mmCIF file of C-alpha atoms in Angstrom:
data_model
loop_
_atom_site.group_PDB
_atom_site.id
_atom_site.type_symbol
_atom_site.label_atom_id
_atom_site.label_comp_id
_atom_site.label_asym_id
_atom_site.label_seq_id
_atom_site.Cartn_x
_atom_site.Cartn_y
_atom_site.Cartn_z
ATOM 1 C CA UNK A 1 -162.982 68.034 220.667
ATOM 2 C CA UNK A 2 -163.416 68.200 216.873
ATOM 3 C CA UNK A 3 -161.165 65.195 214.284
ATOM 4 C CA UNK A 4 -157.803 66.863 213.741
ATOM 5 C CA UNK A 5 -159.473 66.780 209.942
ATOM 6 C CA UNK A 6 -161.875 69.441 210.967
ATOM 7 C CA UNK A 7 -159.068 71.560 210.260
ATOM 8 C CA UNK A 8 -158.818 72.502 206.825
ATOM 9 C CA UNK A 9 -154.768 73.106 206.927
ATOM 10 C CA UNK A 10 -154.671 69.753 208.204
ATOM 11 C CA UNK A 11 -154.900 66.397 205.868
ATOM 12 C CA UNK A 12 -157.062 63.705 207.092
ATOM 13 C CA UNK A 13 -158.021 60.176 206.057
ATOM 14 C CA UNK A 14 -160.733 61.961 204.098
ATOM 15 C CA UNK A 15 -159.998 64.957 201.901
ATOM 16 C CA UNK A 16 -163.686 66.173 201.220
ATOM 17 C CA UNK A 17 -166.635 64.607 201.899
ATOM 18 C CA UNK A 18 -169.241 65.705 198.941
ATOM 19 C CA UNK A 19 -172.846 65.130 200.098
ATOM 20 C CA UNK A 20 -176.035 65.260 197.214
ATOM 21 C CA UNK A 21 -178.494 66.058 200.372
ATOM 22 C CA UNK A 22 -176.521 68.349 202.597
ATOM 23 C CA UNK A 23 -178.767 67.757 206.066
ATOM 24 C CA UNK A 24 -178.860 63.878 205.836
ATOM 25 C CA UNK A 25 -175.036 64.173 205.397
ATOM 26 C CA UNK A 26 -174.511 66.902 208.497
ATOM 27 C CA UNK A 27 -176.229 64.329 210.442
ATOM 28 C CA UNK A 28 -173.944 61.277 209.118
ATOM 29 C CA UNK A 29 -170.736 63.434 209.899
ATOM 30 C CA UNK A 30 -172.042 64.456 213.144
ATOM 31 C CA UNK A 31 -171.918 60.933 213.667
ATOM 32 C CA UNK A 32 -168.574 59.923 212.883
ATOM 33 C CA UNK A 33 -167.087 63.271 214.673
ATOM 34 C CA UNK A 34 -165.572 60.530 217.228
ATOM 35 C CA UNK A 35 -163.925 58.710 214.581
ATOM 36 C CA UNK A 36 -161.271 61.247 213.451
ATOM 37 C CA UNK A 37 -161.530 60.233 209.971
ATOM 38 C CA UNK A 38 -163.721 63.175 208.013
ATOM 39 C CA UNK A 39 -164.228 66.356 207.827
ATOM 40 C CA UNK A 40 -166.623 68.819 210.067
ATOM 41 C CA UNK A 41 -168.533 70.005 207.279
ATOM 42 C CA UNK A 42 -170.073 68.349 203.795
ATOM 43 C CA UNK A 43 -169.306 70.114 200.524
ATOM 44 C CA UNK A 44 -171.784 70.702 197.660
ATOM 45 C CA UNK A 45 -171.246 68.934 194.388
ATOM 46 C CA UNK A 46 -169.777 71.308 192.159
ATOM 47 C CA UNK A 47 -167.708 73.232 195.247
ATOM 48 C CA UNK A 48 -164.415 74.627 193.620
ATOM 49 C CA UNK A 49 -162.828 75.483 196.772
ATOM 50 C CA UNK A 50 -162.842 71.168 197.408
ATOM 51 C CA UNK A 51 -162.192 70.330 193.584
ATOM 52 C CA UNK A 52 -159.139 72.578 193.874
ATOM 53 C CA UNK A 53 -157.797 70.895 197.369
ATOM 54 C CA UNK A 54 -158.223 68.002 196.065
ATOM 55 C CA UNK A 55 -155.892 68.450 193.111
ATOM 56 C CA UNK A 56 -153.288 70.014 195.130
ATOM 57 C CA UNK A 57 -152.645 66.647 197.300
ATOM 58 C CA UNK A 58 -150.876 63.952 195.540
ATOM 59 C CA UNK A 59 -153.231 60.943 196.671
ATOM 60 C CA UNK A 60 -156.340 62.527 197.836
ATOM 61 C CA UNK A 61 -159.573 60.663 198.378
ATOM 62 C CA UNK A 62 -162.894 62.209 198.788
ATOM 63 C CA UNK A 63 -166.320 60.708 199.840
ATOM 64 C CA UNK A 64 -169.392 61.131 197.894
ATOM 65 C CA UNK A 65 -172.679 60.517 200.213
ATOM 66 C CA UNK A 66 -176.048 59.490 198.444
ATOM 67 C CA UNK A 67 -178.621 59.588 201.082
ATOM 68 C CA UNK A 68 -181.580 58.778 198.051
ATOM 69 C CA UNK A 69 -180.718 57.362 195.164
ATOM 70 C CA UNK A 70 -183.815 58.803 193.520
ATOM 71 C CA UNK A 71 -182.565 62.483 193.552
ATOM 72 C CA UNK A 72 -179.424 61.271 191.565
ATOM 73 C CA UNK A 73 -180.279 58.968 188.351
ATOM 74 C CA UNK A 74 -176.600 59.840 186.768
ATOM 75 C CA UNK A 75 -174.862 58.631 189.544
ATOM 76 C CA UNK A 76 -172.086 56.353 187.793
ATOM 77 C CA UNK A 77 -171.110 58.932 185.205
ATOM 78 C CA UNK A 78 -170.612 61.531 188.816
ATOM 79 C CA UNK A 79 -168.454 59.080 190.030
ATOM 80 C CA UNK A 80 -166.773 58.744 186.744
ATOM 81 C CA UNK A 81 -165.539 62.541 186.929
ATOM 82 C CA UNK A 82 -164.929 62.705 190.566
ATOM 83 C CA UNK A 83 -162.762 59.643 190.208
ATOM 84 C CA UNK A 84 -160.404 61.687 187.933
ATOM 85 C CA UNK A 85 -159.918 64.431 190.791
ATOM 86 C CA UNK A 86 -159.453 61.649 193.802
ATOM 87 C CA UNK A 87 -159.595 58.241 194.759
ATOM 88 C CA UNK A 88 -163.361 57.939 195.488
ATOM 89 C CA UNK A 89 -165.464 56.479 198.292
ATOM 90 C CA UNK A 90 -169.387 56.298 197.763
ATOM 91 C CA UNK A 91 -172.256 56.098 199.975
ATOM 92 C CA UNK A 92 -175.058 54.667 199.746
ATOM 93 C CA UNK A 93 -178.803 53.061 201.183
ATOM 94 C CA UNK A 94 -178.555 49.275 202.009
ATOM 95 C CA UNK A 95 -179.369 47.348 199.195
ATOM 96 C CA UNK A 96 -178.146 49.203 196.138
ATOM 97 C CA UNK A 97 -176.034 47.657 193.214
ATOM 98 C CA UNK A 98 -172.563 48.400 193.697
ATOM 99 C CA UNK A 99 -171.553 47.290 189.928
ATOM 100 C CA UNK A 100 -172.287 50.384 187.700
ATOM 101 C CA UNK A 101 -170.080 52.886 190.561
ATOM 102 C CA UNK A 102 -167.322 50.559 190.665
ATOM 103 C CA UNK A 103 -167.024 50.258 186.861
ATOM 104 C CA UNK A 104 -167.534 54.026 186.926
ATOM 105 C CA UNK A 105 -164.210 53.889 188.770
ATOM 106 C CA UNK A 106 -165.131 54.463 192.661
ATOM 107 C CA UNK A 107 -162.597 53.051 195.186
ATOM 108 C CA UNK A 108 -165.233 50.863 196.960
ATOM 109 C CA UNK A 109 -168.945 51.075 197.704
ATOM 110 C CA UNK A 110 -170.090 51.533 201.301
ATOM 111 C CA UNK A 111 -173.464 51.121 202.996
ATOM 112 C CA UNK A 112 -174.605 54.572 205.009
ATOM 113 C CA UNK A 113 -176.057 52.030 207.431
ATOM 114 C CA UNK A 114 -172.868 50.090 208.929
ATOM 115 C CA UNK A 115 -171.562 51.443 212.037
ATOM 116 C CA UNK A 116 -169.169 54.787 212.482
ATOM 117 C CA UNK A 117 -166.901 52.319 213.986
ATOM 118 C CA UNK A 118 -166.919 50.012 210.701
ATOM 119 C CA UNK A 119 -167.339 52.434 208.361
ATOM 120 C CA UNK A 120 -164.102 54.433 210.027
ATOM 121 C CA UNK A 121 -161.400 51.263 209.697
ATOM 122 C CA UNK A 122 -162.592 50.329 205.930
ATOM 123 C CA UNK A 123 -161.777 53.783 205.361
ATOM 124 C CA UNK A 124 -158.884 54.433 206.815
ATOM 125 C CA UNK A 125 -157.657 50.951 204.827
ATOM 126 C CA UNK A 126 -158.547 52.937 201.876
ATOM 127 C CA UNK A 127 -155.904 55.362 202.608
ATOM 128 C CA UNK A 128 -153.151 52.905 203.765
ATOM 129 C CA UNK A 129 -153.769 51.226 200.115
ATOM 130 C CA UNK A 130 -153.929 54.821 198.488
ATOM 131 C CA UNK A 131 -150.055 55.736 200.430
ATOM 132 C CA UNK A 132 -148.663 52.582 198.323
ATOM 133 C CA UNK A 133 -149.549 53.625 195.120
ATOM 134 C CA UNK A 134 -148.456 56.133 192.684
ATOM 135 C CA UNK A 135 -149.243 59.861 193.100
ATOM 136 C CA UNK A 136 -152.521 60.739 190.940
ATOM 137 C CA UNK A 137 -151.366 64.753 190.666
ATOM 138 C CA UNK A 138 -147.871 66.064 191.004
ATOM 139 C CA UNK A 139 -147.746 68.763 194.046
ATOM 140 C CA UNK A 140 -144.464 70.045 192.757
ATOM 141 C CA UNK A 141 -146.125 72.675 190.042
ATOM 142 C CA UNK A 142 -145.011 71.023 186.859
ATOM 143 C CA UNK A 143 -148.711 70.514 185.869
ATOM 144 C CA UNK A 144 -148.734 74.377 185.625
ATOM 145 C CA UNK A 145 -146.766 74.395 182.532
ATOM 146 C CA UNK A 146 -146.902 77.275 181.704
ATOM 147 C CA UNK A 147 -147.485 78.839 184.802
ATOM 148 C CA UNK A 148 -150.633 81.045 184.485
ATOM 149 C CA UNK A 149 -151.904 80.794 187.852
ATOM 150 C CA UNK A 150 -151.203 84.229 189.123
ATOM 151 C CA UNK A 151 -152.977 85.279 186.154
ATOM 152 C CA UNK A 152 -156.114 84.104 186.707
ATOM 153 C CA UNK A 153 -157.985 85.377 189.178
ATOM 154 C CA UNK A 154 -161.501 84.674 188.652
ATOM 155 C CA UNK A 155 -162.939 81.159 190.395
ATOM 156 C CA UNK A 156 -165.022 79.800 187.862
ATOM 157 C CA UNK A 157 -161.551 79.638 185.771
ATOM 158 C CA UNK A 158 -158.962 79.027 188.288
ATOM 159 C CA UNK A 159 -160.987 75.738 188.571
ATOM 160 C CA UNK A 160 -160.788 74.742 184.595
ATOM 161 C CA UNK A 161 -157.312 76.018 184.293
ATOM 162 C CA UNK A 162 -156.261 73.996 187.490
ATOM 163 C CA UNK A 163 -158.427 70.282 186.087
ATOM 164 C CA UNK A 164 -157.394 70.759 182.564
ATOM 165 C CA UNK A 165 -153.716 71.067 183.440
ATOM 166 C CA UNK A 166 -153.653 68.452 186.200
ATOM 167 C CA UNK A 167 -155.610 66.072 184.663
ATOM 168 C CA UNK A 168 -153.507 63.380 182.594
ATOM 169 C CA UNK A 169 -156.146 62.796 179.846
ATOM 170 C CA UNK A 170 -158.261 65.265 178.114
ATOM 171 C CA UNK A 171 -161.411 66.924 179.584
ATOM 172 C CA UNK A 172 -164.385 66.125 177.141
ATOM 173 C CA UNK A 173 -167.434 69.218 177.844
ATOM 174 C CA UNK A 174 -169.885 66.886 179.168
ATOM 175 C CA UNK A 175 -167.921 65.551 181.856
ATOM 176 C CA UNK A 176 -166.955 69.790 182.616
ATOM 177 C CA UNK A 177 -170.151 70.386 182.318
ATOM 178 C CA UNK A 178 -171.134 67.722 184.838
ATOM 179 C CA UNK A 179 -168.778 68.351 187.318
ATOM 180 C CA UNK A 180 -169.121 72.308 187.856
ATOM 181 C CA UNK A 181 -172.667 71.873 187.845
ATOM 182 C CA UNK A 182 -174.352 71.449 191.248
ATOM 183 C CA UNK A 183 -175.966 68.578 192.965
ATOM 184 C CA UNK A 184 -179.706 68.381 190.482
ATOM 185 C CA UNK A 185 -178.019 69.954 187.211
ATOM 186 C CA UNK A 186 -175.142 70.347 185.183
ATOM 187 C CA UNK A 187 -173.813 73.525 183.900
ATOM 188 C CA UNK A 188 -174.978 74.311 180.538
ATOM 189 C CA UNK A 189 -172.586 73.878 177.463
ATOM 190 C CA UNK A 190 -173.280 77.558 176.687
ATOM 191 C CA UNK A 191 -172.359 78.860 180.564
ATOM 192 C CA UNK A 192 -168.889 76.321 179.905
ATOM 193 C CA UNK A 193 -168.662 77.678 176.457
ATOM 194 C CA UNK A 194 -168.199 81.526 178.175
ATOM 195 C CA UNK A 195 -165.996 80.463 180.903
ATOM 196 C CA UNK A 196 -163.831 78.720 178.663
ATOM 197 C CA UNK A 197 -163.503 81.964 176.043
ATOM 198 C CA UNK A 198 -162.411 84.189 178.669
ATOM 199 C CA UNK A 199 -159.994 81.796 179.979
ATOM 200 C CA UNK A 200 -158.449 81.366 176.782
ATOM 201 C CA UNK A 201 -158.493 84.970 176.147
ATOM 202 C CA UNK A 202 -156.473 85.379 179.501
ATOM 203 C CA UNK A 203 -153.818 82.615 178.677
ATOM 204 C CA UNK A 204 -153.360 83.847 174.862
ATOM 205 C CA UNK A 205 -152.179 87.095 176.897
ATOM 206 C CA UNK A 206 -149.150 85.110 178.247
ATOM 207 C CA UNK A 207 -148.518 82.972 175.651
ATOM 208 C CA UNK A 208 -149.924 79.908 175.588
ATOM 209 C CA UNK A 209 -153.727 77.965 174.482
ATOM 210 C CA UNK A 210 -155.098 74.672 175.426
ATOM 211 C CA UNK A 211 -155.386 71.780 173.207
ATOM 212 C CA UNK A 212 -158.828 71.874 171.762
ATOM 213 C CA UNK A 213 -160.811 69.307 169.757
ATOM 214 C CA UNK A 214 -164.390 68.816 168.272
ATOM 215 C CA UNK A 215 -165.182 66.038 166.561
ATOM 216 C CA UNK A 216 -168.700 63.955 166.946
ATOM 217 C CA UNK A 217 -170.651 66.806 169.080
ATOM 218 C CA UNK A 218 -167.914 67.071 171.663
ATOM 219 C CA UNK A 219 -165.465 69.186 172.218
ATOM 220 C CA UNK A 220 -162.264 68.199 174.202
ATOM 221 C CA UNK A 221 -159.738 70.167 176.076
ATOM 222 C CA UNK A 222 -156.129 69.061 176.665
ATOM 223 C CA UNK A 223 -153.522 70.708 178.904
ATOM 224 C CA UNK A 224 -152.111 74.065 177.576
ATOM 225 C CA UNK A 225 -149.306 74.418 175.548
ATOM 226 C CA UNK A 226 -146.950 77.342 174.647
ATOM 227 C CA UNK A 227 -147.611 79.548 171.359
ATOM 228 C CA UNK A 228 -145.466 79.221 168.548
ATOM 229 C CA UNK A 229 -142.772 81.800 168.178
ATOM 230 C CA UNK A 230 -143.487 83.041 164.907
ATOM 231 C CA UNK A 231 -140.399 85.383 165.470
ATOM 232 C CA UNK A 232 -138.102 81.846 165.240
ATOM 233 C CA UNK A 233 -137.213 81.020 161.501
ATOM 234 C CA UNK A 234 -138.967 78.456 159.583
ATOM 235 C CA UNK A 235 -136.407 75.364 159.480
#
């Protein structure tokens, strides 16, 4: 019998497991099927269906699996943006230096090598800690000021609309770029560039803009914010 997390409709311990080599993290979740705690099936890095759970629970907490190091030399700074989304658990081989991802902000640092057993109960103490503190993204819709959701219909900008509004600080393009890219690149500044015009095209149509700044080479995108009614009178 499959971990009543299998279930997509149903939370778990473990909100999304993201793997950066899909087969070597099938195998690991094959693994810890017994354990309840994860998950059936591994994500890809830069999944919007996951990014998009994930900021619809109020504490979530993912799990990002490194099987080789090698294949990911910006590790820290993917932690960094995944730890805006979720709380953030990371796997990795046996000896590696744990410093860099827990500055980057991960949750802990976990060896792929201790048991299913182990590597279960210091997760699920992960969550008990997580159900203490306070909510990372309100569930109640007030991040969708103004609400544009049913307006946007196309993935690629559900996904900014939703991490630009839910997100407390403001979304630099690198760290965009890095996110919705997939597991050996990010997405190109000129591919973000385009998704972002057409999004902003759609939410000028109702009303409202994002926040947008460009100063030293990046450009920064706060949470949207009505138009100005240039029908009011000028005070």
């Amino acid at each position: 019998m499959d971990s009543p997390s299998a279930d997509p409709g149903t939370p778990g311990p473990v909100d999304a497991v993201f793997s950066m080599q899909r087969d070597a993290t099938a195998a690991l979740l094959r693994e810890m099927r017994s354990q309840h705690i994860m998950p059936t099936f591994p994500q890809p890095w830069g999944s919007i269906g996951a990014y998009l759970s994930l900021l619809r629970r109020p504490r979530p907490l993912a799990l990002l699996d490194v099987p080789d190091l090698s294949q990911v030399p910006d590790l820290p700074q993917r932690v960094h943006v995944l730890s805006r989304l979720s709380a953030v658990v990371v796997l990795v081989p046996d000896g590696t230096d744990s410093v860099a991802l827990l500055r980057a902000g991960a949750a802990n640092v976990l060896s792929r090598s201790i048991s299913p057993m182990e590597l279960a109960s210091r997760i699920a103490a992960e969550r008990r800690w997580l159900a203490v503190l306070s909510p990372l993204h309100a569930t109640d819709g007030t991040h969708e000021f103004p609400k544009l959701g049913p307006h946007v219909k196309h993935g690629s900008q559900k996904i900014l609309l939703e991490l630009i509004q839910a997100v407390r600080h403001p979304w630099c393009c690198h760290d965009l770029c890095l996110l919705l890219g997939d597991a050996r690149h990010p997405l190109s500044r000129r591919a973000l560039q385009a998704r972002m015009t057409r999004l902003t095209r759609r939410m000028a149509e109702c009303g409202a803009s994002f926040t947008i700044t460009h100063q030293w080479g990046r450009t920064t995108f706060s949470r949207a914010r009505p138009a100005p009614d240039r029908s009011a009178p000028a005070e």
